Amino acid sequence: ASACHQVSTGQPVLELCMKTLHAAFENSEVTEYANIATGTSQYSCQETQRIGKNLLQNPSLPKELRAAYDHCIGKYDMVKNKIGAIDNAVRTCWFATFKQDCVDVAAAIDDCAHNLQPVGSSSPLYKMVLTDRDLSTLSCSLALHGVAKQWH
């Protein structure tokens, strides 16, 4: 719980962190928390992409919404790969591309949300994308916090 307080930027992220780490032992290493958050982020992104693909199967989906969904689904291939790299960095303590991977994930998800907002901010996909953004940010923050603790 203290790790959540240290990396959270506000109440919504704090609540997401507490929910994500609810099954972790209180005195676990911060890197273990990062592993849990990254795994949760990976799963969430896979589900977002899966649901987006399912939504695209609807033949009556409006053209603008279809284009926005399609744009996001394309971004999520890269997002999933980068989150996999972030997870690997946390597990192996090899952080050569970690910072750039975190930046790339945030930028891709933000781009997806930006494209969805005008046409589908009430869609379930939009809400999932926002959650993915928070989870990926939480993963990177916990990992950075864990690395900082190890080096001090």
Coordinates of C-alpha atoms in Angstrom, one line a residue:
A1 CA 0.0 0.0 0.0
S2 CA 2.8 2.4 0.7
A3 CA 4.2 1.9 -2.8
C4 CA 0.8 2.9 -4.2
H5 CA 0.9 6.1 -2.2
Q6 CA 4.4 6.9 -3.3
V7 CA 3.7 6.5 -7.1
S8 CA 0.1 7.7 -7.4
T9 CA -0.5 11.1 -8.9
G10 CA -4.1 11.3 -7.5
Q11 CA -7.0 9.4 -6.0
P12 CA -8.0 7.5 -9.2
V13 CA -4.5 6.1 -9.8
L14 CA -4.2 5.4 -6.1
E15 CA -7.4 3.4 -6.1
L16 CA -6.3 1.6 -9.3
C17 CA -3.0 0.7 -7.7
M18 CA -4.7 -0.6 -4.6
K19 CA -7.1 -2.6 -6.7
T20 CA -4.3 -4.0 -8.9
L21 CA -2.1 -5.0 -6.0
H22 CA -4.8 -6.2 -3.7
A23 CA -3.5 -9.8 -3.9
A24 CA 0.2 -8.9 -3.2
F25 CA 1.8 -9.4 0.1
E26 CA 2.1 -6.1 2.0
N27 CA 5.8 -6.4 2.4
S28 CA 6.7 -7.5 -1.1
E29 CA 9.5 -5.9 -3.0
V30 CA 8.4 -3.0 -5.2
T31 CA 9.6 -4.9 -8.2
E32 CA 7.1 -7.6 -7.4
Y33 CA 4.4 -4.9 -7.4
A34 CA 5.7 -3.8 -10.7
N35 CA 5.5 -7.3 -12.1
I36 CA 1.9 -7.6 -10.9
A37 CA 0.9 -4.2 -12.4
T38 CA 2.7 -5.0 -15.7
G39 CA 0.9 -8.4 -15.9
T40 CA -2.4 -6.7 -15.3
S41 CA -1.6 -4.1 -17.9
Q42 CA -0.7 -6.7 -20.5
Y43 CA -4.0 -8.6 -19.8
S44 CA -6.0 -5.3 -20.0
C45 CA -4.4 -4.3 -23.3
Q46 CA -5.1 -7.7 -24.8
E47 CA -8.7 -7.5 -23.7
T48 CA -9.1 -4.0 -25.1
Q49 CA -7.7 -5.1 -28.5
R50 CA -10.0 -8.2 -28.5
I51 CA -13.1 -6.2 -27.7
G52 CA -12.1 -3.6 -30.3
K53 CA -11.8 -6.3 -32.9
N54 CA -15.2 -7.7 -31.8
L55 CA -16.8 -4.2 -32.1
L56 CA -15.4 -3.9 -35.6
Q57 CA -17.4 -7.0 -36.6
N58 CA -20.6 -5.0 -36.3
P59 CA -21.7 -4.1 -39.8
S60 CA -23.9 -1.2 -38.6
L61 CA -21.0 0.6 -36.8
P62 CA -20.8 4.2 -38.0
K63 CA -18.0 5.0 -40.4
E64 CA -16.3 7.5 -38.0
L65 CA -16.4 5.1 -35.1
R66 CA -15.1 2.3 -37.3
A67 CA -12.1 4.4 -38.3
A68 CA -11.4 5.3 -34.7
Y69 CA -11.7 1.7 -33.5
D70 CA -9.5 0.5 -36.4
H71 CA -6.9 3.2 -35.6
C72 CA -6.7 2.0 -32.0
I73 CA -6.5 -1.7 -32.8
G74 CA -3.5 -0.9 -35.0
K75 CA -1.8 1.0 -32.2
Y76 CA -2.4 -1.9 -29.8
D77 CA -0.1 -4.3 -31.6
M78 CA 2.8 -2.0 -30.7
V79 CA 1.4 -1.3 -27.2
K80 CA 1.3 -5.0 -26.4
N81 CA 4.9 -5.5 -27.7
K82 CA 6.2 -2.6 -25.6
I83 CA 4.4 -3.6 -22.5
G84 CA 5.9 -7.1 -23.0
A85 CA 9.3 -5.4 -23.1
I86 CA 8.5 -3.4 -20.0
D87 CA 7.5 -6.6 -18.2
N88 CA 10.8 -8.2 -19.4
A89 CA 12.8 -5.3 -18.1
V90 CA 11.2 -5.5 -14.7
R91 CA 11.8 -9.3 -14.5
T92 CA 15.4 -9.2 -15.7
C93 CA 16.5 -5.8 -14.4
W94 CA 17.7 -4.8 -17.9
F95 CA 16.4 -1.3 -18.4
A96 CA 18.2 -0.3 -21.7
T97 CA 14.9 0.6 -23.5
F98 CA 12.6 0.8 -20.5
K99 CA 12.1 4.6 -20.5
Q100 CA 11.5 4.8 -24.2
D101 CA 9.1 1.8 -24.0
C102 CA 7.1 3.6 -21.3
V103 CA 7.0 6.8 -23.4
D104 CA 6.0 4.9 -26.5
V105 CA 3.2 3.1 -24.7
A106 CA 1.8 6.3 -23.2
A107 CA 2.0 8.1 -26.6
A108 CA 0.2 5.3 -28.5
I109 CA -2.5 4.9 -25.9
D110 CA -3.0 8.7 -25.7
D111 CA -3.2 8.8 -29.5
C112 CA -5.8 6.1 -29.5
A113 CA -7.9 7.9 -26.8
H114 CA -7.5 11.2 -28.7
N115 CA -9.0 9.6 -31.8
L116 CA -11.8 7.9 -29.9
Q117 CA -12.9 10.9 -27.9
P118 CA -14.7 12.9 -30.5
V119 CA -16.7 10.0 -31.9
G120 CA -16.8 7.4 -29.1
S121 CA -16.1 8.8 -25.7
S122 CA -19.2 6.9 -24.5
S123 CA -18.1 3.6 -26.0
P124 CA -16.8 0.8 -23.7
L125 CA -13.5 0.9 -25.8
Y126 CA -12.8 4.5 -24.8
K127 CA -13.1 3.7 -21.1
M128 CA -10.9 0.6 -21.5
V129 CA -8.2 2.7 -23.3
L130 CA -8.2 5.2 -20.4
T131 CA -7.8 2.3 -17.9
D132 CA -4.9 0.9 -20.1
R133 CA -3.2 4.3 -19.9
D134 CA -3.4 4.4 -16.1
L135 CA -2.3 0.7 -15.8
S136 CA 0.7 1.2 -18.1
T137 CA 1.7 4.4 -16.2
L138 CA 1.3 2.6 -12.9
S139 CA 3.6 -0.3 -14.2
C140 CA 6.3 2.1 -15.3
S141 CA 6.0 4.2 -12.1
L142 CA 6.3 1.1 -9.8
A143 CA 9.2 -0.2 -11.8
L144 CA 11.1 3.1 -11.6
H145 CA 10.3 3.3 -7.9
G146 CA 11.7 -0.2 -7.4
V147 CA 14.9 0.6 -9.3
A148 CA 15.4 3.8 -7.3
K149 CA 14.9 1.9 -4.0
Q150 CA 17.5 -0.8 -5.1
W151 CA 20.1 1.8 -6.0
H152 CA 19.7 3.8 -2.7

